[in-house]
């Protein structure tokens, strides 16, 4: 595999430093994934802006992380599965939901989490050509049409992170080591 540099704020190209520093302030450290993206200022800036925007959705942090975790498992991305597992726990997602998603299970113990994960998986499987029944299930679980679009935005953001981590072989951060994932799903 090609080796990609994981930049710090100090080693990153000048246009990447401000987005990395903003992430460091928001997350508490510069994730290795962001450091890998920093080689391309447009990548880290876009990632950072989308992350900031997603924090303004009407979805809860736990709901966003359920989507991120479902997408990351589907994309077989160990880095992002670990990150979304850790963040889902911090955001209050039920441990049994997190573990079911990590195991690639379809039957989640919470209806709303199941609807989110099913919709996210359908997006990936169909390239966005999801059936009306899947949309109706998400709406029936109490989500709005605007939130359908927010879920799509979260999925797109997660796909970008997954692809970067998978292509660059981003090493897991020490802060995420406790949630390492071996791709068993």
XYZ file of N, CA, C and O in Angstrom:
740
model
N 0.839 -1.182 0.000
C 0.000 0.000 0.000
C 0.882 1.242 0.000
O 1.918 1.284 0.634
N 0.439 2.261 -0.693
C 1.142 3.530 -0.723
C 1.117 4.161 0.660
O 0.117 4.107 1.359
N 2.216 4.758 1.042
C 2.310 5.408 2.350
C 1.921 6.879 2.198
O 2.435 7.580 1.328
N 1.012 7.315 3.023
C 0.587 8.712 3.060
C 1.037 9.315 4.382
O 0.940 8.677 5.428
N 1.472 10.540 4.340
C 1.892 11.236 5.544
C 0.674 11.625 6.368
O -0.322 12.100 5.830
N 0.762 11.409 7.666
C -0.254 11.888 8.597
C 0.314 13.177 9.185
O 1.219 13.142 10.011
N -0.226 14.288 8.719
C 0.297 15.603 9.110
C -0.204 16.046 10.475
O -1.312 15.706 10.897
N 0.619 16.838 11.124
C 0.212 17.590 12.313
C -0.137 18.997 11.831
O 0.075 19.332 10.660
N -0.603 19.820 12.738
C -0.876 21.217 12.377
C 0.410 21.869 11.863
O 0.382 22.619 10.882
N 1.534 21.555 12.475
C 2.804 22.182 12.095
C 3.387 21.667 10.790
O 4.053 22.419 10.073
N 3.158 20.388 10.456
C 3.760 19.830 9.240
C 2.858 19.934 8.015
O 3.311 19.722 6.896
N 1.603 20.284 8.206
C 0.644 20.337 7.099
C 0.932 21.516 6.180
O 1.506 22.524 6.600
N 0.522 21.400 4.915
C 0.608 22.570 4.033
C -0.130 23.749 4.674
O -1.136 23.557 5.369
N 0.355 24.945 4.450
C -0.194 26.135 5.104
C -1.723 26.222 5.023
O -2.369 26.470 6.043
N -2.353 26.000 3.862
C -3.816 26.135 3.809
C -4.569 25.072 4.629
O -5.751 25.239 4.916
N -3.893 24.013 5.016
C -4.526 22.954 5.809
C -4.418 23.186 7.308
O -5.102 22.514 8.089
N -3.601 24.097 7.718
C -3.337 24.269 9.149
C -4.545 24.782 9.930
O -4.831 24.291 11.015
N -5.257 25.753 9.396
C -6.411 26.297 10.110
C -7.505 25.237 10.274
O -8.021 25.070 11.386
N -7.871 24.470 9.215
C -8.870 23.421 9.424
C -8.424 22.366 10.435
O -9.229 21.899 11.245
N -7.145 22.004 10.424
C -6.646 21.032 11.400
C -6.721 21.591 12.813
O -7.116 20.890 13.748
N -6.345 22.848 12.969
C -6.391 23.454 14.294
C -7.834 23.564 14.786
O -8.116 23.321 15.964
N -8.755 23.870 13.891
C -10.177 23.928 14.273
C -10.660 22.551 14.731
O -11.362 22.441 15.737
N -10.266 21.511 14.018
C -10.630 20.147 14.424
C -10.030 19.813 15.785
O -10.701 19.221 16.631
N -8.791 20.187 15.980
C -8.130 19.919 17.262
C -8.911 20.577 18.403
O -9.119 19.967 19.451
N -9.357 21.792 18.187
C -10.124 22.489 19.220
C -11.493 21.839 19.443
O -11.956 21.738 20.576
N -12.128 21.379 18.369
C -13.467 20.802 18.475
C -13.447 19.385 19.043
O -14.292 19.013 19.840
N -12.477 18.582 18.618
C -12.434 17.166 18.991
C -11.507 16.906 20.181
O -11.668 15.930 20.890
N -10.537 17.765 20.373
C -9.595 17.577 21.471
C -8.244 17.062 21.021
O -7.294 17.043 21.796
N -8.152 16.626 19.779
C -6.887 16.191 19.195
C -7.042 16.236 17.683
O -8.157 16.380 17.182
N -5.938 16.122 16.949
C -6.020 16.055 15.490
C -6.079 14.582 15.114
O -5.086 13.859 15.249
N -7.254 14.101 14.696
C -7.355 12.699 14.309
C -6.410 12.377 13.144
O -6.196 13.214 12.258
N -5.864 11.183 13.164
C -4.969 10.767 12.085
C -5.637 10.878 10.723
O -4.985 11.203 9.730
N -6.934 10.623 10.656
C -7.653 10.747 9.388
C -7.550 12.179 8.864
O -7.260 12.400 7.684
N -7.764 13.153 9.727
C -7.647 14.557 9.317
C -6.216 14.870 8.907
O -5.983 15.592 7.931
N -5.268 14.316 9.650
C -3.862 14.525 9.308
C -3.519 13.964 7.941
O -2.739 14.563 7.196
N -4.113 12.830 7.588
C -3.889 12.252 6.258
C -4.540 13.122 5.179
O -3.960 13.337 4.108
N -5.732 13.629 5.465
C -6.428 14.489 4.497
C -5.699 15.803 4.272
O -5.849 16.429 3.222
N -4.930 16.245 5.248
C -4.305 17.562 5.200
C -3.345 17.740 4.035
O -3.029 18.876 3.665
N -2.899 16.656 3.430
C -2.027 16.775 2.266
C -2.723 17.526 1.133
O -2.067 18.165 0.309
N -4.047 17.463 1.113
C -4.846 18.177 0.110
C -5.720 19.187 0.855
O -6.725 18.800 1.460
N -5.358 20.452 0.834
C -6.138 21.443 1.569
C -7.640 21.411 1.266
O -8.456 21.570 2.176
N -8.012 21.164 0.029
C -9.437 21.120 -0.303
C -10.122 19.958 0.403
O -11.281 20.066 0.815
N -9.425 18.849 0.576
C -10.015 17.687 1.245
C -10.260 17.975 2.721
O -11.362 17.751 3.230
N -9.259 18.471 3.417
C -9.432 18.711 4.851
C -10.384 19.867 5.105
O -11.188 19.835 6.044
N -10.356 20.877 4.262
C -11.272 21.997 4.447
C -12.717 21.555 4.192
O -13.619 21.884 4.975
N -12.936 20.794 3.137
C -14.289 20.295 2.855
C -14.794 19.380 3.956
O -15.945 19.478 4.395
N -13.933 18.498 4.428
C -14.275 17.578 5.515
C -14.653 18.362 6.767
O -15.667 18.097 7.409
N -13.840 19.340 7.096
C -14.066 20.142 8.287
C -15.364 20.956 8.173
O -16.152 21.014 9.114
N -15.586 21.567 7.027
C -16.805 22.363 6.847
C -18.048 21.490 6.921
O -19.053 21.880 7.530
N -17.990 20.313 6.315
C -19.152 19.434 6.362
C -19.386 18.917 7.774
O -20.529 18.843 8.241
N -18.322 18.603 8.496
C -18.475 18.172 9.893
C -19.130 19.268 10.723
O -20.039 19.011 11.519
N -18.689 20.491 10.527
C -19.262 21.628 11.247
C -20.744 21.784 10.895
O -21.582 21.982 11.771
N -21.086 21.676 9.634
C -22.479 21.808 9.201
C -23.351 20.693 9.777
O -24.489 20.939 10.192
N -22.827 19.488 9.822
C -23.605 18.363 10.337
C -23.958 18.524 11.809
O -24.977 18.006 12.266
N -23.162 19.267 12.529
C -23.460 19.511 13.944
C -24.691 20.412 14.097
O -25.226 20.545 15.181
N -25.137 21.021 12.993
C -26.296 21.914 13.015
C -27.578 21.223 12.545
O -28.617 21.868 12.449
N -27.525 19.939 12.255
C -28.717 19.238 11.798
C -29.694 19.055 12.956
O -29.354 19.277 14.117
N -30.893 18.604 12.619
C -31.870 18.291 13.659
C -31.706 16.867 14.164
O -32.382 16.472 15.114
N -30.816 16.104 13.553
C -30.502 14.770 14.070
C -29.655 14.932 15.328
O -28.817 15.833 15.410
N -29.853 14.054 16.285
C -29.007 14.092 17.478
C -27.615 13.577 17.117
O -27.418 12.920 16.092
N -26.664 13.853 17.993
C -25.318 13.322 17.791
C -25.324 11.803 17.709
O -24.642 11.214 16.869
N -26.120 11.160 18.553
C -26.198 9.693 18.532
C -26.769 9.207 17.203
O -26.285 8.214 16.643
N -27.769 9.892 16.682
C -28.357 9.483 15.400
C -27.358 9.637 14.259
O -27.252 8.748 13.397
N -26.620 10.730 14.262
C -25.592 10.906 13.226
C -24.550 9.794 13.312
O -24.101 9.272 12.287
N -24.185 9.424 14.530
C -23.171 8.379 14.699
C -23.690 6.999 14.302
O -22.929 6.167 13.816
N -24.984 6.736 14.506
C -25.569 5.474 14.037
C -25.423 5.386 12.523
O -25.013 4.353 11.981
N -25.730 6.471 11.829
C -25.567 6.487 10.371
C -24.092 6.292 10.014
O -23.755 5.459 9.158
N -23.214 7.039 10.680
C -21.786 6.913 10.393
C -21.258 5.515 10.635
O -20.462 4.988 9.854
N -21.720 4.888 11.684
C -21.265 3.539 12.005
C -21.789 2.519 10.994
O -21.035 1.658 10.518
N -23.063 2.632 10.631
C -23.631 1.707 9.637
C -22.893 1.819 8.302
O -22.531 0.804 7.687
N -22.631 3.036 7.858
C -21.933 3.252 6.591
C -20.496 2.740 6.676
O -20.001 2.083 5.748
N -19.828 2.991 7.787
C -18.432 2.567 7.936
C -18.279 1.054 7.958
O -17.325 0.506 7.395
N -19.230 0.356 8.594
C -19.199 -1.111 8.577
C -19.415 -1.608 7.148
O -18.701 -2.491 6.672
N -20.378 -1.012 6.462
C -20.649 -1.421 5.077
C -19.438 -1.205 4.180
O -19.186 -2.003 3.274
N -18.690 -0.141 4.438
C -17.504 0.156 3.637
C -16.244 -0.515 4.175
O -15.144 -0.249 3.674
N -16.406 -1.373 5.183
C -15.296 -2.123 5.761
C -14.114 -1.214 6.090
O -12.981 -1.464 5.681
N -14.407 -0.172 6.864
C -13.395 0.823 7.209
C -13.062 0.740 8.695
O -13.749 1.347 9.524
N -12.015 -0.003 9.059
C -11.670 -0.147 10.477
C -11.471 1.178 11.201
O -11.901 1.330 12.347
N -10.817 2.134 10.548
C -10.584 3.420 11.203
C -11.912 4.077 11.581
O -12.118 4.482 12.725
N -12.818 4.188 10.622
C -14.078 4.893 10.868
C -15.023 4.109 11.769
O -15.788 4.713 12.525
N -14.983 2.784 11.714
C -15.810 2.001 12.646
C -15.367 2.300 14.072
O -16.205 2.531 14.954
N -14.073 2.328 14.313
C -13.572 2.645 15.657
C -13.987 4.057 16.067
O -14.485 4.271 17.180
N -13.810 5.017 15.160
C -14.143 6.406 15.484
C -15.631 6.564 15.766
O -16.019 7.139 16.792
N -16.477 6.055 14.888
C -17.923 6.218 15.087
C -18.424 5.415 16.286
O -19.375 5.834 16.944
N -17.780 4.312 16.601
C -18.144 3.564 17.810
C -17.863 4.405 19.048
O -18.705 4.508 19.946
N -16.678 5.003 19.090
C -16.307 5.834 20.242
C -17.214 7.052 20.344
O -17.732 7.374 21.423
N -17.439 7.725 19.217
C -18.259 8.931 19.239
C -19.726 8.605 19.534
O -20.401 9.364 20.218
N -20.213 7.469 19.043
C -21.601 7.073 19.328
C -21.796 6.867 20.820
O -22.811 7.288 21.387
N -20.819 6.247 21.454
C -20.900 6.060 22.897
C -20.906 7.385 23.641
O -21.695 7.584 24.566
N -20.052 8.304 23.207
C -20.005 9.634 23.829
C -21.308 10.405 23.636
O -21.668 11.217 24.478
N -21.972 10.164 22.512
C -23.206 10.893 22.195
C -24.443 10.235 22.802
O -25.555 10.718 22.617
N -24.258 9.110 23.483
C -25.374 8.489 24.184
C -26.089 7.377 23.442
O -27.169 6.952 23.870
N -25.523 6.880 22.355
C -26.131 5.735 21.674
C -26.059 4.526 22.596
O -25.066 4.334 23.320
N -27.096 3.715 22.583
C -27.144 2.530 23.441
C -26.015 1.563 23.075
O -25.791 1.290 21.896
N -25.310 1.043 24.078
C -24.217 0.105 23.796
C -24.651 -1.086 22.940
O -23.896 -1.528 22.072
N -25.871 -1.596 23.162
C -26.329 -2.740 22.373
C -26.564 -2.361 20.909
O -26.388 -3.192 20.020
N -26.917 -1.109 20.637
C -27.062 -0.647 19.253
C -25.681 -0.566 18.609
O -25.480 -1.031 17.476
N -24.728 -0.006 19.319
C -23.362 0.113 18.796
C -22.797 -1.269 18.482
O -22.248 -1.493 17.398
N -22.940 -2.199 19.400
C -22.389 -3.543 19.182
C -23.094 -4.273 18.047
O -22.449 -4.986 17.273
N -24.397 -4.105 17.919
C -25.135 -4.738 16.810
C -24.658 -4.180 15.469
O -24.451 -4.936 14.510
N -24.472 -2.862 15.409
C -23.980 -2.259 14.168
C -22.567 -2.745 13.846
O -22.274 -3.088 12.700
N -21.691 -2.788 14.847
C -20.320 -3.257 14.635
C -20.289 -4.693 14.137
O -19.398 -5.086 13.396
N -21.276 -5.478 14.553
C -21.356 -6.878 14.129
C -22.054 -7.039 12.780
O -22.174 -8.149 12.278
N -22.527 -5.931 12.218
C -23.184 -5.985 10.914
C -24.587 -6.550 10.961
O -25.108 -7.020 9.950
N -25.216 -6.495 12.115
C -26.567 -7.053 12.258
C -27.612 -6.098 11.694
O -27.478 -4.882 11.780
N -28.665 -6.676 11.140
C -29.771 -5.896 10.595
C -30.840 -5.604 11.640
O -31.575 -4.642 11.524
N -30.937 -6.468 12.632
C -31.996 -6.331 13.636
C -31.465 -5.584 14.858
O -30.912 -6.161 15.770
N -31.640 -4.272 14.840
C -31.166 -3.449 15.953
C -32.230 -3.393 17.035
O -33.424 -3.457 16.749
N -31.803 -3.246 18.280
C -32.745 -3.273 19.399
C -33.589 -2.003 19.573
O -34.433 -1.964 20.456
N -33.374 -0.977 18.750
C -34.163 0.249 18.835
C -34.723 0.571 17.457
O -33.983 0.615 16.471
N -36.035 0.851 17.398
C -36.713 1.082 16.125
C -36.116 2.252 15.341
O -35.886 2.147 14.136
N -35.883 3.369 16.019
C -35.381 4.539 15.296
C -33.958 4.307 14.771
O -33.642 4.675 13.645
N -33.125 3.682 15.573
C -31.770 3.369 15.116
C -31.822 2.385 13.953
O -31.058 2.515 12.985
N -32.717 1.421 14.032
C -32.867 0.439 12.945
C -33.294 1.124 11.650
O -32.775 0.813 10.568
N -34.227 2.065 11.750
C -34.691 2.781 10.557
C -33.553 3.589 9.930
O -33.394 3.607 8.702
N -32.755 4.252 10.761
C -31.606 5.011 10.256
C -30.600 4.103 9.554
O -30.146 4.400 8.447
N -30.240 3.020 10.224
C -29.248 2.101 9.659
C -29.757 1.453 8.379
O -29.011 1.336 7.396
N -31.013 1.061 8.362
C -31.592 0.433 7.165
C -31.579 1.400 5.999
O -31.225 1.042 4.869
N -31.967 2.647 6.257
C -31.961 3.653 5.200
C -30.540 3.900 4.695
O -30.301 3.940 3.477
N -29.587 4.060 5.599
C -28.198 4.299 5.206
C -27.659 3.144 4.375
O -26.997 3.361 3.350
N -27.953 1.930 4.785
C -27.484 0.755 4.038
C -28.141 0.686 2.658
O -27.497 0.320 1.676
N -29.428 1.030 2.599
C -30.122 1.035 1.312
C -29.506 2.066 0.369
O -29.389 1.824 -0.839
N -29.114 3.222 0.908
C -28.438 4.222 0.077
C -27.196 3.632 -0.573
O -26.965 3.817 -1.778
N -26.406 2.924 0.209
C -25.161 2.353 -0.303
C -25.425 1.237 -1.318
O -24.776 1.189 -2.364
N -26.359 0.361 -0.986
C -26.647 -0.779 -1.870
C -27.230 -0.360 -3.208
O -27.000 -1.017 -4.216
N -28.003 0.730 -3.200
C -28.753 1.103 -4.410
C -28.225 2.347 -5.099
O -28.825 2.800 -6.077
N -27.150 2.932 -4.576
C -26.656 4.172 -5.157
C -27.672 5.299 -5.016
O -27.728 6.202 -5.841
N -28.476 5.240 -3.971
C -29.468 6.272 -3.712
C -30.842 5.993 -4.289
O -31.777 6.755 -4.067
N -30.986 4.895 -5.010
C -32.282 4.534 -5.586
C -33.063 3.668 -4.595
O -33.443 2.541 -4.907
N -33.306 4.220 -3.413
C -33.980 3.454 -2.367
C -35.464 3.339 -2.683
O -36.054 4.231 -3.300
N -36.044 2.267 -2.238
C -37.471 2.061 -2.444
C -38.304 2.957 -1.532
O -37.851 3.372 -0.459
N -39.507 3.224 -1.973
C -40.419 4.048 -1.178
C -40.671 3.413 0.184
O -40.846 4.109 1.173
N -40.656 2.077 0.244
C -40.883 1.404 1.521
C -39.800 1.741 2.550
O -40.079 1.879 3.737
N -38.567 1.916 2.089
C -37.469 2.251 2.993
C -37.630 3.696 3.485
O -37.425 3.980 4.666
N -37.998 4.585 2.582
C -38.250 5.975 2.970
C -39.431 6.031 3.934
O -39.378 6.711 4.965
N -40.491 5.294 3.614
C -41.671 5.277 4.485
C -41.336 4.737 5.871
O -41.875 5.212 6.874
N -40.439 3.754 5.948
C -40.041 3.211 7.249
C -39.306 4.270 8.066
O -39.518 4.385 9.281
N -38.458 5.054 7.409
C -37.744 6.119 8.109
C -38.735 7.190 8.583
O -38.688 7.628 9.736
N -39.648 7.578 7.707
C -40.672 8.555 8.087
C -41.580 7.990 9.181
O -41.938 8.697 10.120
N -41.898 6.714 9.071
C -42.752 6.064 10.066
C -42.110 5.954 11.431
O -42.799 5.845 12.455
N -40.774 6.006 11.461
C -40.046 5.962 12.735
C -39.981 7.347 13.374
O -39.363 7.513 14.429
N -40.598 8.327 12.717
C -40.670 9.658 13.301
C -39.735 10.690 12.699
O -39.655 11.814 13.190
N -39.031 10.332 11.643
C -38.132 11.284 10.997
C -38.895 12.093 9.951
O -39.898 11.640 9.405
N -38.407 13.286 9.678
C -39.046 14.173 8.708
C -38.373 14.029 7.342
O -37.281 13.452 7.240
N -38.995 14.612 6.336
C -38.385 14.609 5.004
C -37.053 15.381 5.016
O -36.101 14.988 4.342
N -36.990 16.460 5.778
C -35.720 17.193 5.891
C -34.648 16.303 6.516
O -33.488 16.327 6.107
N -35.032 15.503 7.490
C -34.058 14.618 8.130
C -33.605 13.505 7.196
O -32.472 13.025 7.314
N -34.448 13.099 6.250
C -34.012 12.144 5.230
C -32.796 12.730 4.507
O -31.784 12.042 4.290
N -32.872 14.011 4.173
C -31.760 14.671 3.486
C -30.553 14.843 4.409
O -29.405 14.746 3.959
N -30.799 15.060 5.694
C -29.691 15.143 6.650
C -28.977 13.802 6.782
O -27.737 13.762 6.888
N -29.726 12.718 6.755
C -29.116 11.381 6.808
C -28.253 11.165 5.567
O -27.129 10.637 5.662
N -28.741 11.582 4.415
C -27.959 11.458 3.179
C -26.655 12.263 3.303
O -25.584 11.788 2.911
N -26.731 13.449 3.872
C -25.540 14.283 4.050
C -24.547 13.602 4.986
O -23.338 13.576 4.721
N -25.041 13.025 6.080
C -24.163 12.313 7.011
C -23.516 11.112 6.319
O -22.318 10.855 6.498
N -24.298 10.396 5.534
C -23.752 9.232 4.819
C -22.652 9.671 3.846
O -21.595 9.029 3.772
N -22.877 10.753 3.119
C -21.880 11.234 2.160
C -20.584 11.644 2.865
O -19.486 11.314 2.406
N -20.720 12.340 3.979
C -19.560 12.740 4.780
C -18.789 11.499 5.244
O -17.557 11.437 5.161
N -19.515 10.504 5.711
C -18.882 9.288 6.208
C -18.193 8.528 5.085
O -17.087 7.990 5.274
N -18.809 8.485 3.924
C -18.189 7.808 2.778
C -16.856 8.465 2.440
O -15.859 7.776 2.191
N -16.820 9.789 2.443
C -15.553 10.483 2.176
C -14.486 10.046 3.179
O -13.361 9.691 2.800
N -14.846 10.042 4.461
C -13.895 9.629 5.498
C -13.470 8.177 5.301
O -12.274 7.851 5.418
N -14.419 7.303 5.007
C -14.111 5.881 4.797
C -13.128 5.694 3.650
O -12.154 4.947 3.770
N -13.402 6.347 2.551
C -12.544 6.174 1.380
C -11.144 6.702 1.640
O -10.160 6.070 1.255
N -11.037 7.854 2.288
C -9.707 8.380 2.602
C -8.970 7.413 3.526
O -7.813 7.073 3.281
N -9.632 6.961 4.577
C -8.976 6.042 5.516
C -8.579 4.744 4.837
O -7.474 4.230 5.079
N -9.450 4.207 4.002
C -9.140 2.948 3.332
C -8.012 3.109 2.313
O -7.123 2.257 2.223
N -8.024 4.189 1.546
C -6.985 4.408 0.533
C -5.640 4.704 1.183
O -4.608 4.189 0.755
N -5.652 5.527 2.229
C -4.383 5.938 2.841
C -3.874 4.966 3.896
O -2.742 5.083 4.337
N -4.717 4.022 4.311
C -4.305 3.114 5.385
C -4.085 3.865 6.683
O -3.155 3.560 7.435
N -4.932 4.839 6.950
C -4.768 5.697 8.127
C -4.656 4.862 9.399
O -5.532 4.042 9.685
N -3.588 5.067 10.169
C -3.442 4.328 11.425
C -4.435 4.822 12.475
O -4.774 6.009 12.519
N -4.883 3.916 13.304
C -5.837 4.240 14.359
C -5.175 5.123 15.409
O -4.042 4.876 15.817
N -5.888 6.148 15.838
C -5.401 7.029 16.896
C -5.404 6.281 18.227
O -6.269 5.432 18.474
N -4.479 6.626 19.103
C -4.436 6.022 20.441
C -5.762 6.236 21.169
O -6.243 5.347 21.877
N -6.395 7.388 20.958
C -7.660 7.700 21.631
C -8.801 6.778 21.188
O -9.820 6.684 21.871
N -8.634 6.111 20.057
C -9.680 5.226 19.523
C -9.350 3.743 19.662
O -10.160 2.890 19.301
N -8.170 3.438 20.172
C -7.697 2.053 20.225
C -8.642 1.106 20.941
O -8.778 -0.057 20.573
N -9.328 1.601 21.943
C -10.260 0.761 22.688
C -11.480 0.337 21.887
O -12.212 -0.548 22.309
N -11.690 0.940 20.741
C -12.837 0.601 19.881
C -12.374 -0.005 18.562
O -13.125 -0.040 17.588
N -11.140 -0.505 18.511
C -10.623 -1.110 17.283
C -11.580 -2.165 16.759
O -12.284 -2.829 17.534
N -11.612 -2.296 15.445
C -12.541 -3.211 14.779
C -11.756 -4.015 13.765
O -10.949 -3.465 13.019
N -12.006 -5.319 13.743
C -11.228 -6.180 12.844
C -11.939 -6.511 11.546
O -11.456 -7.330 10.779
N -13.082 -5.905 11.306
C -13.792 -6.137 10.050
C -14.573 -7.426 10.031
O -14.835 -7.970 8.976
N -14.988 -7.892 11.193
C -15.674 -9.175 11.288
C -17.035 -9.191 10.622
O -17.576 -10.242 10.356
N -17.594 -8.018 10.377
C -18.951 -7.997 9.789
C -18.929 -8.383 8.344
O -17.989 -8.233 7.644
